[in-house]
Short mmCIF file of C-alpha atoms in Angstrom, two decimals:
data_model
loop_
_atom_site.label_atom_id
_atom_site.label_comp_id
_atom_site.label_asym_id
_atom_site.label_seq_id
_atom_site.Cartn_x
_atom_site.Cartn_y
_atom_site.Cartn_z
CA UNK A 1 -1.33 -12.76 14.66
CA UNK A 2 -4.64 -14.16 13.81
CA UNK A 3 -5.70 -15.58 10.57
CA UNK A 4 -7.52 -12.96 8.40
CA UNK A 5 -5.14 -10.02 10.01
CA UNK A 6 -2.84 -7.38 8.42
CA UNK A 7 0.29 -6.62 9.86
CA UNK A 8 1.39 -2.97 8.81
CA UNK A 9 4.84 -0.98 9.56
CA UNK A 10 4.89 1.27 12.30
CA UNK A 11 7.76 3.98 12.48
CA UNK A 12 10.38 1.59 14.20
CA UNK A 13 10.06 -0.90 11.00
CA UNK A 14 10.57 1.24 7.99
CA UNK A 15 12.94 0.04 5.79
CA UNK A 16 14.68 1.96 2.80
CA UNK A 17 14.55 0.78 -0.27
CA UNK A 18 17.98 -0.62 -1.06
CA UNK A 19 21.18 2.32 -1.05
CA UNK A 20 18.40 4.79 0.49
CA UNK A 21 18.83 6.32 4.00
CA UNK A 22 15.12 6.08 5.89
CA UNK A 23 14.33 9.47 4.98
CA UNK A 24 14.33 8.91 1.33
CA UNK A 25 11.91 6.02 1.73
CA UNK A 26 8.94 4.84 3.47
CA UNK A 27 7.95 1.32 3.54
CA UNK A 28 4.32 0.41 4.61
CA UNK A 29 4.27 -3.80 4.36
CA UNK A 30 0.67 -5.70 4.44
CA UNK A 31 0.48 -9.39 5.03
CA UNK A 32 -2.85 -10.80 5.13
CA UNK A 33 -6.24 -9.41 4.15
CA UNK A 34 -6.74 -5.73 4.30
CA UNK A 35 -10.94 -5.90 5.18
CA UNK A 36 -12.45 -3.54 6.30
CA UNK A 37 -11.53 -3.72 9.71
CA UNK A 38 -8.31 -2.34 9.11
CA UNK A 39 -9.76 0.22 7.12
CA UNK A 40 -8.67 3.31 9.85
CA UNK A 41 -5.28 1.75 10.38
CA UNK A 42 -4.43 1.85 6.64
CA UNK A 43 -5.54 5.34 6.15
CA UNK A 44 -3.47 6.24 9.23
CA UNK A 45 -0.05 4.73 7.96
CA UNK A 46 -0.50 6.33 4.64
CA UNK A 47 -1.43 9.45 6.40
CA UNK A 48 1.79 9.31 8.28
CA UNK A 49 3.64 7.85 5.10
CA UNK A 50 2.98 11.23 2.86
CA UNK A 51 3.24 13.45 6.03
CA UNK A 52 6.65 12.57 6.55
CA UNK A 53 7.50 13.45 3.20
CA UNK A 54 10.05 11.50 1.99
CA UNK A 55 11.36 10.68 -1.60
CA UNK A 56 8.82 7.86 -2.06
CA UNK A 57 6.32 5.96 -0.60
CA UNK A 58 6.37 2.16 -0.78
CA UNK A 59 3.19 -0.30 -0.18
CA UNK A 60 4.16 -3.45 -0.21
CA UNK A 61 1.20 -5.74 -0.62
CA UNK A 62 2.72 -8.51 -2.25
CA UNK A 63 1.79 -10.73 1.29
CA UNK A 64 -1.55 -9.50 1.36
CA UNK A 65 -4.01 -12.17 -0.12
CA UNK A 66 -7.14 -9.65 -0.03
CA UNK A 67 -7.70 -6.02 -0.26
CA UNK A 68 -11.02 -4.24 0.13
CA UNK A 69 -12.74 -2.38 -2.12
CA UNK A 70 -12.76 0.64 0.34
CA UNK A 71 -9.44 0.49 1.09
CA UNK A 72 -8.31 0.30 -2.60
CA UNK A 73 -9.97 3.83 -2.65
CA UNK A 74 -8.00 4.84 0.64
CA UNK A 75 -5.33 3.61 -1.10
CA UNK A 76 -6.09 6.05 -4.44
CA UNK A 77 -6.43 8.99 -2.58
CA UNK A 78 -2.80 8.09 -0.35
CA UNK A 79 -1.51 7.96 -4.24
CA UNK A 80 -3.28 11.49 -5.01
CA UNK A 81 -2.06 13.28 -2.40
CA UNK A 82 1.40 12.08 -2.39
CA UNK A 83 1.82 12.85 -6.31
CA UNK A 84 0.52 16.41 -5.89
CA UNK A 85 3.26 16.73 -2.81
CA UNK A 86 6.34 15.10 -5.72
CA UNK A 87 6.54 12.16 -3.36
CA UNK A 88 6.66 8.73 -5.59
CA UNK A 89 4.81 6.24 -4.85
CA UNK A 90 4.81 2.35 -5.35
CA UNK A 91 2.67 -0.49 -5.02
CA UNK A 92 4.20 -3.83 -5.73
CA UNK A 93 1.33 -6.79 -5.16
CA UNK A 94 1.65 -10.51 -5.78
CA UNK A 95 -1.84 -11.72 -6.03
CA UNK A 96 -4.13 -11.70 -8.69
CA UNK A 97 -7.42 -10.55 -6.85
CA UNK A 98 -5.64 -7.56 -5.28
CA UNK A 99 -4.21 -6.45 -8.30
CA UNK A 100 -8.19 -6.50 -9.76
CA UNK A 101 -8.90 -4.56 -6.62
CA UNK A 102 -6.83 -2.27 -7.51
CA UNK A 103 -7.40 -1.89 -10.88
CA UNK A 104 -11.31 -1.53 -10.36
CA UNK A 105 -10.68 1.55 -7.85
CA UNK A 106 -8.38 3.24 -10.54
CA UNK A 107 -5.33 2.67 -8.32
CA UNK A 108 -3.36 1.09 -11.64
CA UNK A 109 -4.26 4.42 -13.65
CA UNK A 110 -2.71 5.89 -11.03
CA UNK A 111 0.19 3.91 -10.47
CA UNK A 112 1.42 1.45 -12.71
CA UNK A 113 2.05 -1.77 -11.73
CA UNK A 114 6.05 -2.81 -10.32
CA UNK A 115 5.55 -6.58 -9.54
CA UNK A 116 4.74 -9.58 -11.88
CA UNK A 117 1.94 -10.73 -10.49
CA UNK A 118 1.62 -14.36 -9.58
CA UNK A 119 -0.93 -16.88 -10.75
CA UNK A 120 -2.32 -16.60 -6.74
#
């Protein structure tokens, strides 16, 4: 994959979350920067994510070194919708800059934070 790339989930990749059966939960996993290129794609997993309805959603961006603005607020809305449908949701991160991303969008109000974030 090319430098500057995110790599997301598709269907035949979801992993449960450990002792869960597929159903139950939903992994979406982001290496890379999230720009805004990949804007569409990451509204379309999460779309799919909280359409399946499963127990709980997972975004894992604890490879992803960058995260737009506009997709932090993609992101928010994913987390609205998913609450109002009882579906949890959880977004572990390992960089510093993402996790400021995410708190400037109102994603952290939303959702508190699951990972100790790293000095990255």
């Amino acid at each position: 994959m090319p430098a500057g790339r995110s790599r997301y989930t598709d269907s035949a990749d979801r992993r449960p979350a450990s002792g869960a059966s597929s159903s139950d939960c939903l992994v979406i996993q982001i290496t890379g920067e999230l720009d805004v290129s990949g804007l569409t794609t990451f509204r379309n997993a999460l779309s799919v994510a909280v359409d399946a309805a499963p127990r709980a959603v997972v975004v894992d961006i604890r490879d992803a070194g960058f995260i737009s603005l506009r997709n932090a607020l993609v992101l928010a809305e994913a987390v609205r919708r998913a609450t109002s449908h009882g579906i949890g949701i959880h977004v572990p991160t390992g960089c510093r800059q993402v996790e400021r991303a995410l708190d400037v969008t109102g994603v952290r109000m939303l959702v508190p934070r699951d990972s100790v974030v790293s000095d990255n």
